[in-house]
C-alpha cells in the first residue's frame, strides 16, 4: 500500500502491513491500548532499537494520561483491532523516545524505571540527557533523528473493562474507589491479613491525597477529603501495630495529630506504639490525653497503663540482673 500522510499530522506517514477488523475503536479518556511494537532507525539496515516481543511483554498506554511520547496515542488511534502498521515519524515527534525506551527497558529488566531520577524536579529530569545507561539511546539523544514504529494493536479496553491503577483514574473514579478499597481492607482485617489490608488502606489514602493536592488547604472541599483520610490512616496504623511496625505508627499518628490534635484514637494508637518501643513517659502522656479527650475510653486506658507498668517493672528487674552479671564478670577479670 502506498504511504499516505496520517490524519494530516505533520511529519507522520503510515503504511498498513496487515489489515485489522471492524471499525476504528471508539476511544474515551481512560481507554487502554495494548499492543506490540518495534522501533527502527530510518537507515539502510533499518536497525532495530527496541522490540516488545523480544522483551517478553506488550506495551500499554492509557488515553489522555500524558504519555511522554504523545505521538503514539495518535498513531494507535488510527488503527483497527488486529492491524499491523508501519509509521515513519519525523524528528519533531521522536525527541523523547530515548527517555521512554530507557524506562521500558528497565521495567523489562526488573529495575526501577525512575532509578537515578528520584528526588529531582520534573524539569530537571526532562533535561537529564547526560546518559541513559544505554549506548544506543545515548546516541539518539545526541543526534535526534526520524524513527520508524511498527505496531500491532490487539486490544482496546474501555475504562470500565479493566482494573485501573489509581494514578490513571479521574476525580470521580478515585472518589468511587475509596469506599471499595476501605471495605476490602476491613474484610482483610477480619481475616487477619494485616499486610494486605494495610495496602488497601494506603491505596485509598493516596487517592484522597492526590485529590487534596488540588484543593486549598483547610477550605471546605479539602476538609471533606481530610475527613475521609483520617479513619483510613487510623486503620492503616492499626494494621502496622499488628505487624509490629511501631515506628511506622509513630510517624503516621504524629503527622495526623499535627493537623487534628483532638483525635483520641490517634493518641491511643501512638501510645501503644510508644509503649511497644519502651518510651514509657511518652506512652503515659498519650494515654492520659486519650482519657481526657474521650472518657468512654477510660477503661481501655486504665488497662493499657496497668500492662505498661507491669512490662516496665519486669524490664527494670531484667536490666538490674543483666547489669549485676556484667559487674560480677568484670570483677572476676
Short mmCIF file of C-alpha atoms in Angstrom, two decimals:
data_model
loop_
_atom_site.label_atom_id
_atom_site.label_comp_id
_atom_site.label_asym_id
_atom_site.label_seq_id
_atom_site.Cartn_x
_atom_site.Cartn_y
_atom_site.Cartn_z
CA UNK A 1 0.00 0.00 0.00
CA UNK A 2 1.30 3.46 -0.81
CA UNK A 3 2.40 5.69 2.01
CA UNK A 4 -0.13 8.34 2.97
CA UNK A 5 0.01 11.21 5.42
CA UNK A 6 -1.84 10.19 8.55
CA UNK A 7 -4.75 12.39 9.59
CA UNK A 8 -2.92 15.42 8.23
CA UNK A 9 -0.42 15.19 11.09
CA UNK A 10 2.80 16.90 10.06
CA UNK A 11 5.84 14.62 9.93
CA UNK A 12 3.96 11.28 10.03
CA UNK A 13 3.44 8.66 7.31
CA UNK A 14 1.55 5.41 7.70
CA UNK A 15 1.72 2.14 5.75
CA UNK A 16 -0.72 -0.68 6.62
CA UNK A 17 1.10 -4.03 6.60
CA UNK A 18 -1.86 -6.16 7.69
CA UNK A 19 -5.47 -5.01 7.79
CA UNK A 20 -7.43 -5.03 11.03
CA UNK A 21 -11.02 -5.93 11.83
CA UNK A 22 -14.16 -3.86 12.26
CA UNK A 23 -14.39 -0.14 12.69
CA UNK A 24 -11.93 2.15 14.41
CA UNK A 25 -12.32 1.71 18.18
CA UNK A 26 -14.35 4.37 19.97
CA UNK A 27 -12.00 5.97 22.45
CA UNK A 28 -12.57 7.96 25.61
CA UNK A 29 -10.40 9.34 28.34
CA UNK A 30 -9.02 6.32 30.19
CA UNK A 31 -9.30 3.80 27.34
CA UNK A 32 -6.35 1.43 27.29
CA UNK A 33 -4.37 0.33 24.21
CA UNK A 34 -2.47 -2.96 24.41
CA UNK A 35 -0.04 -3.56 21.56
CA UNK A 36 3.35 -4.83 20.45
CA UNK A 37 5.85 -2.58 18.73
CA UNK A 38 9.21 -2.42 17.05
CA UNK A 39 11.29 0.73 16.85
CA UNK A 40 13.72 1.03 13.93
CA UNK A 41 16.17 3.59 12.69
CA UNK A 42 15.44 5.16 9.32
CA UNK A 43 18.72 3.85 7.86
CA UNK A 44 19.64 1.39 5.11
CA UNK A 45 19.76 -1.54 7.55
CA UNK A 46 16.56 -0.47 9.34
CA UNK A 47 18.39 -1.09 12.60
CA UNK A 48 16.10 -2.38 15.35
CA UNK A 49 16.29 -0.33 18.54
CA UNK A 50 13.53 -1.97 20.58
CA UNK A 51 11.18 -4.93 20.14
CA UNK A 52 8.48 -5.54 22.74
CA UNK A 53 8.12 -9.17 21.72
CA UNK A 54 11.78 -9.83 22.47
CA UNK A 55 11.33 -8.04 25.80
CA UNK A 56 8.55 -10.54 26.51
CA UNK A 57 5.85 -8.03 27.41
CA UNK A 58 3.30 -5.99 25.43
CA UNK A 59 3.02 -2.23 25.80
CA UNK A 60 0.04 -0.46 27.36
CA UNK A 61 -1.00 3.18 27.03
CA UNK A 62 -3.89 4.94 28.79
CA UNK A 63 -5.62 7.53 26.62
CA UNK A 64 -5.35 11.07 27.95
CA UNK A 65 -2.69 10.36 30.60
CA UNK A 66 0.16 12.41 29.12
CA UNK A 67 2.37 9.57 27.91
CA UNK A 68 5.78 11.12 27.20
CA UNK A 69 5.71 10.06 23.54
CA UNK A 70 2.42 11.75 22.67
CA UNK A 71 2.52 10.75 19.00
CA UNK A 72 1.96 7.08 19.92
CA UNK A 73 -1.58 7.83 21.07
CA UNK A 74 -2.25 9.46 17.71
CA UNK A 75 -0.79 6.52 15.79
CA UNK A 76 -2.76 3.91 17.73
CA UNK A 77 -5.98 5.91 17.37
CA UNK A 78 -5.73 5.36 13.61
CA UNK A 79 -5.61 1.56 13.91
CA UNK A 80 -8.21 -1.22 13.96
CA UNK A 81 -8.00 -4.29 16.20
CA UNK A 82 -5.56 -6.81 14.69
CA UNK A 83 -4.00 -4.24 12.38
CA UNK A 84 -0.24 -4.12 11.84
CA UNK A 85 1.03 -0.78 10.58
CA UNK A 86 4.34 0.94 9.95
CA UNK A 87 4.70 4.61 10.87
CA UNK A 88 7.50 6.91 9.82
CA UNK A 89 7.81 9.78 12.29
CA UNK A 90 9.96 12.85 11.80
CA UNK A 91 12.30 14.21 14.47
CA UNK A 92 9.66 16.62 15.80
CA UNK A 93 7.83 13.57 17.24
CA UNK A 94 10.73 11.41 18.40
CA UNK A 95 12.78 13.64 20.70
CA UNK A 96 11.53 11.93 23.88
CA UNK A 97 11.95 8.38 22.62
CA UNK A 98 15.26 7.70 24.38
CA UNK A 99 13.76 8.50 27.79
CA UNK A 100 10.65 6.41 27.09
CA UNK A 101 12.78 3.49 25.90
CA UNK A 102 15.03 3.72 28.96
CA UNK A 103 12.03 3.34 31.26
CA UNK A 104 10.59 0.42 29.27
CA UNK A 105 13.93 -1.39 29.23
CA UNK A 106 14.39 -1.00 32.97
CA UNK A 107 10.92 -2.38 33.65
CA UNK A 108 11.67 -5.38 31.41
CA UNK A 109 14.91 -5.91 33.37
CA UNK A 110 13.03 -5.79 36.66
CA UNK A 111 14.59 -2.47 37.64
CA UNK A 112 13.09 0.78 38.86
CA UNK A 113 12.21 2.85 35.75
CA UNK A 114 12.84 6.06 37.74
CA UNK A 115 16.24 4.95 39.01
CA UNK A 116 18.56 7.93 39.18
CA UNK A 117 15.70 10.43 38.87
CA UNK A 118 14.28 10.30 42.38
CA UNK A 119 14.11 13.48 44.43
CA UNK A 120 14.64 15.55 41.29
CA UNK A 121 12.20 18.08 39.90
CA UNK A 122 10.36 17.18 36.71
CA UNK A 123 12.16 19.85 34.70
CA UNK A 124 15.50 18.50 35.84
CA UNK A 125 14.52 15.00 34.75
CA UNK A 126 13.46 16.25 31.33
CA UNK A 127 16.92 17.60 30.65
CA UNK A 128 18.80 14.73 32.27
CA UNK A 129 20.42 13.80 28.97
CA UNK A 130 24.00 13.11 30.02
CA UNK A 131 23.47 9.34 29.89
CA UNK A 132 20.59 6.89 29.73
CA UNK A 133 22.77 3.94 30.65
CA UNK A 134 22.38 2.52 27.12
CA UNK A 135 24.81 3.43 24.34
CA UNK A 136 22.26 3.31 21.50
CA UNK A 137 19.84 5.55 23.39
CA UNK A 138 22.62 7.99 24.24
CA UNK A 139 23.27 8.24 20.50
CA UNK A 140 19.60 9.07 19.88
CA UNK A 141 19.81 11.84 22.45
CA UNK A 142 22.96 13.30 20.93
CA UNK A 143 21.62 13.02 17.38
CA UNK A 144 17.81 13.33 17.18
CA UNK A 145 16.51 11.58 14.07
CA UNK A 146 13.36 10.20 12.43
CA UNK A 147 12.23 6.78 13.64
CA UNK A 148 10.05 4.01 12.27
CA UNK A 149 7.47 2.35 14.54
CA UNK A 150 5.87 -0.96 13.55
CA UNK A 151 2.80 -1.55 15.73
CA UNK A 152 0.34 -4.40 16.14
CA UNK A 153 -2.80 -3.41 18.01
CA UNK A 154 -4.57 -6.34 19.61
CA UNK A 155 -6.78 -4.85 22.31
CA UNK A 156 -8.59 -1.61 23.21
CA UNK A 157 -10.44 -1.59 26.53
CA UNK A 158 -12.93 0.90 27.92
CA UNK A 159 -12.09 2.32 31.36
CA UNK A 160 -14.78 0.12 32.95
CA UNK A 161 -13.41 -3.06 31.38
CA UNK A 162 -10.17 -3.35 33.37
CA UNK A 163 -8.86 -2.67 36.85
CA UNK A 164 -7.21 0.71 36.59
CA UNK A 165 -4.28 1.82 38.68
CA UNK A 166 -5.31 4.70 40.90
CA UNK A 167 -2.89 7.10 39.17
CA UNK A 168 -4.86 6.60 35.95
CA UNK A 169 -8.23 7.48 37.49
CA UNK A 170 -10.01 10.80 37.25
CA UNK A 171 -11.51 12.57 40.27
CA UNK A 172 -14.87 10.80 40.19
CA UNK A 173 -13.25 7.39 39.76
CA UNK A 174 -10.88 7.97 42.68
CA UNK A 175 -13.75 9.02 44.93
CA UNK A 176 -15.69 5.91 43.90
CA UNK A 177 -12.65 3.68 44.52
CA UNK A 178 -12.08 4.87 48.10
CA UNK A 179 -15.07 3.16 49.81
CA UNK A 180 -14.38 -0.02 47.82
CA UNK A 181 -10.75 -0.08 49.00
CA UNK A 182 -11.89 0.73 52.56
CA UNK A 183 -14.32 -2.18 52.51
CA UNK A 184 -11.71 -4.55 51.06
CA UNK A 185 -9.29 -3.51 53.79
CA UNK A 186 -11.87 -4.20 56.50
CA UNK A 187 -12.59 -7.61 55.03
CA UNK A 188 -8.88 -8.48 55.05
CA UNK A 189 -8.55 -7.34 58.68
CA UNK A 190 -11.30 -9.77 59.69
CA UNK A 191 -9.21 -12.50 58.05
CA UNK A 192 -6.14 -11.18 59.93
CA UNK A 193 -4.37 -10.48 56.66
CA UNK A 194 -2.95 -7.24 58.01
CA UNK A 195 -0.26 -6.54 55.39
CA UNK A 196 -2.77 -6.86 52.55
CA UNK A 197 -5.32 -4.76 54.44
CA UNK A 198 -2.73 -2.04 55.07
CA UNK A 199 -2.01 -1.91 51.33
CA UNK A 200 -5.72 -1.32 50.60
CA UNK A 201 -5.97 1.47 53.17
CA UNK A 202 -2.78 3.03 51.86
CA UNK A 203 -4.04 2.99 48.27
CA UNK A 204 -7.25 4.71 49.36
CA UNK A 205 -5.27 7.37 51.24
CA UNK A 206 -3.12 8.01 48.15
CA UNK A 207 -6.29 8.55 46.06
CA UNK A 208 -7.55 11.13 48.53
CA UNK A 209 -4.20 12.86 48.98
CA UNK A 210 -3.93 13.26 45.21
CA UNK A 211 -7.31 14.94 45.18
CA UNK A 212 -6.46 17.09 48.20
CA UNK A 213 -3.36 18.40 46.44
CA UNK A 214 -5.67 20.22 44.02
CA UNK A 215 -7.67 21.91 46.79
CA UNK A 216 -6.82 24.86 49.01
CA UNK A 217 -5.82 23.57 52.48
CA UNK A 218 -8.42 23.89 55.25
CA UNK A 219 -11.22 25.02 52.94
CA UNK A 220 -14.46 23.03 52.66
CA UNK A 221 -13.51 20.64 49.85
CA UNK A 222 -10.11 19.96 51.42
CA UNK A 223 -11.71 19.29 54.82
CA UNK A 224 -14.27 16.90 53.33
CA UNK A 225 -11.44 14.85 51.84
CA UNK A 226 -9.49 15.04 55.10
CA UNK A 227 -12.48 13.59 56.96
CA UNK A 228 -12.20 10.53 54.68
CA UNK A 229 -8.43 10.29 55.06
CA UNK A 230 -8.36 10.22 58.89
CA UNK A 231 -10.15 6.87 59.52
CA UNK A 232 -8.14 5.24 56.75
CA UNK A 233 -4.85 6.36 58.31
CA UNK A 234 -6.02 5.06 61.69
CA UNK A 235 -6.94 1.70 60.17
CA UNK A 236 -3.56 1.59 58.44
CA UNK A 237 -1.84 2.28 61.77
CA UNK A 238 -3.81 -0.47 63.49
CA UNK A 239 -2.55 -2.92 60.85
CA UNK A 240 1.00 -1.72 61.42
CA UNK A 241 0.60 -2.25 65.18
CA UNK A 242 -0.47 -5.82 64.49
CA UNK A 243 2.55 -6.27 62.22
CA UNK A 244 4.96 -4.85 64.81
CA UNK A 245 5.86 -1.80 62.68
CA UNK A 246 5.81 0.55 65.67
CA UNK A 247 7.95 3.34 64.28
CA UNK A 248 5.71 3.45 61.21
CA UNK A 249 2.78 4.00 63.57
CA UNK A 250 4.63 6.74 65.45
CA UNK A 251 5.35 8.56 62.20
CA UNK A 252 1.80 8.48 60.83
CA UNK A 253 -0.05 9.18 64.07
CA UNK A 254 2.24 12.11 64.84
CA UNK A 255 1.61 13.55 61.39
CA UNK A 256 -2.13 13.10 61.88
CA UNK A 257 -2.08 14.75 65.31
CA UNK A 258 -0.26 17.77 63.95
CA UNK A 259 -3.46 18.51 62.00
CA UNK A 260 -6.01 17.07 64.43
CA UNK A 261 -4.71 17.37 67.98
CA UNK A 262 -8.03 16.28 69.50
CA UNK A 263 -8.16 12.82 67.90
CA UNK A 264 -8.29 10.37 70.82
CA UNK A 265 -7.90 7.30 68.63
CA UNK A 266 -4.69 8.65 67.11
CA UNK A 267 -3.29 9.32 70.60
CA UNK A 268 -4.30 5.81 71.67
CA UNK A 269 -2.52 4.13 68.77
CA UNK A 270 0.55 6.33 69.22
CA UNK A 271 0.60 5.50 72.95
CA UNK A 272 0.56 1.77 72.18
CA UNK A 273 3.44 2.23 69.73
CA UNK A 274 5.41 4.24 72.33
CA UNK A 275 4.79 1.52 74.89
CA UNK A 276 5.97 -1.17 72.48
CA UNK A 277 9.33 0.56 71.99
CA UNK A 278 9.77 1.32 75.74
CA UNK A 279 9.02 5.07 75.54
CA UNK A 280 7.28 4.98 78.93
CA UNK A 281 6.94 8.72 79.54
CA UNK A 282 5.55 9.42 76.05
CA UNK A 283 3.17 6.46 76.28
CA UNK A 284 1.77 7.60 79.63
CA UNK A 285 1.29 11.16 78.36
CA UNK A 286 -0.60 9.97 75.29
CA UNK A 287 -2.79 7.56 77.28
CA UNK A 288 -3.67 10.39 79.67
CA UNK A 289 -4.66 12.60 76.73
CA UNK A 290 -6.95 9.82 75.49
CA UNK A 291 -8.76 9.60 78.83
CA UNK A 292 -9.16 13.38 78.89
CA UNK A 293 -10.43 13.66 75.30
CA UNK A 294 -12.74 10.63 75.37
CA UNK A 295 -13.93 9.48 78.83
CA UNK A 296 -15.58 6.46 77.21
CA UNK A 297 -12.08 5.09 76.60
CA UNK A 298 -11.04 5.45 80.26
CA UNK A 299 -11.40 1.72 80.97
CA UNK A 300 -9.24 0.81 77.98
CA UNK A 301 -6.65 3.38 79.04
CA UNK A 302 -6.58 2.02 82.60
CA UNK A 303 -5.98 -1.49 81.25
CA UNK A 304 -3.18 -0.31 78.95
CA UNK A 305 -1.48 1.68 81.76
CA UNK A 306 -1.60 -1.36 84.04
CA UNK A 307 0.00 -3.52 81.34
CA UNK A 308 2.59 -0.83 80.67
CA UNK A 309 3.50 -0.66 84.37
CA UNK A 310 3.88 -4.43 84.56
CA UNK A 311 6.06 -4.55 81.45
CA UNK A 312 8.27 -1.71 82.67
CA UNK A 313 8.74 -3.31 86.13
CA UNK A 314 9.66 -6.60 84.51
CA UNK A 315 12.12 -4.81 82.23
CA UNK A 316 13.74 -3.00 85.18
CA UNK A 317 14.22 -6.31 87.02
CA UNK A 318 15.76 -7.93 83.94
CA UNK A 319 18.02 -4.89 83.41
CA UNK A 320 19.26 -5.00 87.02
CA UNK A 321 20.07 -8.69 86.74
CA UNK A 322 21.93 -8.13 83.49
CA UNK A 323 23.94 -5.21 84.87
CA UNK A 324 24.80 -7.18 88.03
CA UNK A 325 26.01 -10.05 85.91
CA UNK A 326 28.19 -7.70 83.86
CA UNK A 327 29.60 -6.11 87.04
CA UNK A 328 30.44 -9.50 88.59
CA UNK A 329 32.07 -10.65 85.35
CA UNK A 330 34.24 -7.53 85.23
CA UNK A 331 35.36 -8.10 88.85
CA UNK A 332 36.42 -11.64 88.03
CA UNK A 333 38.79 -10.48 85.31
#
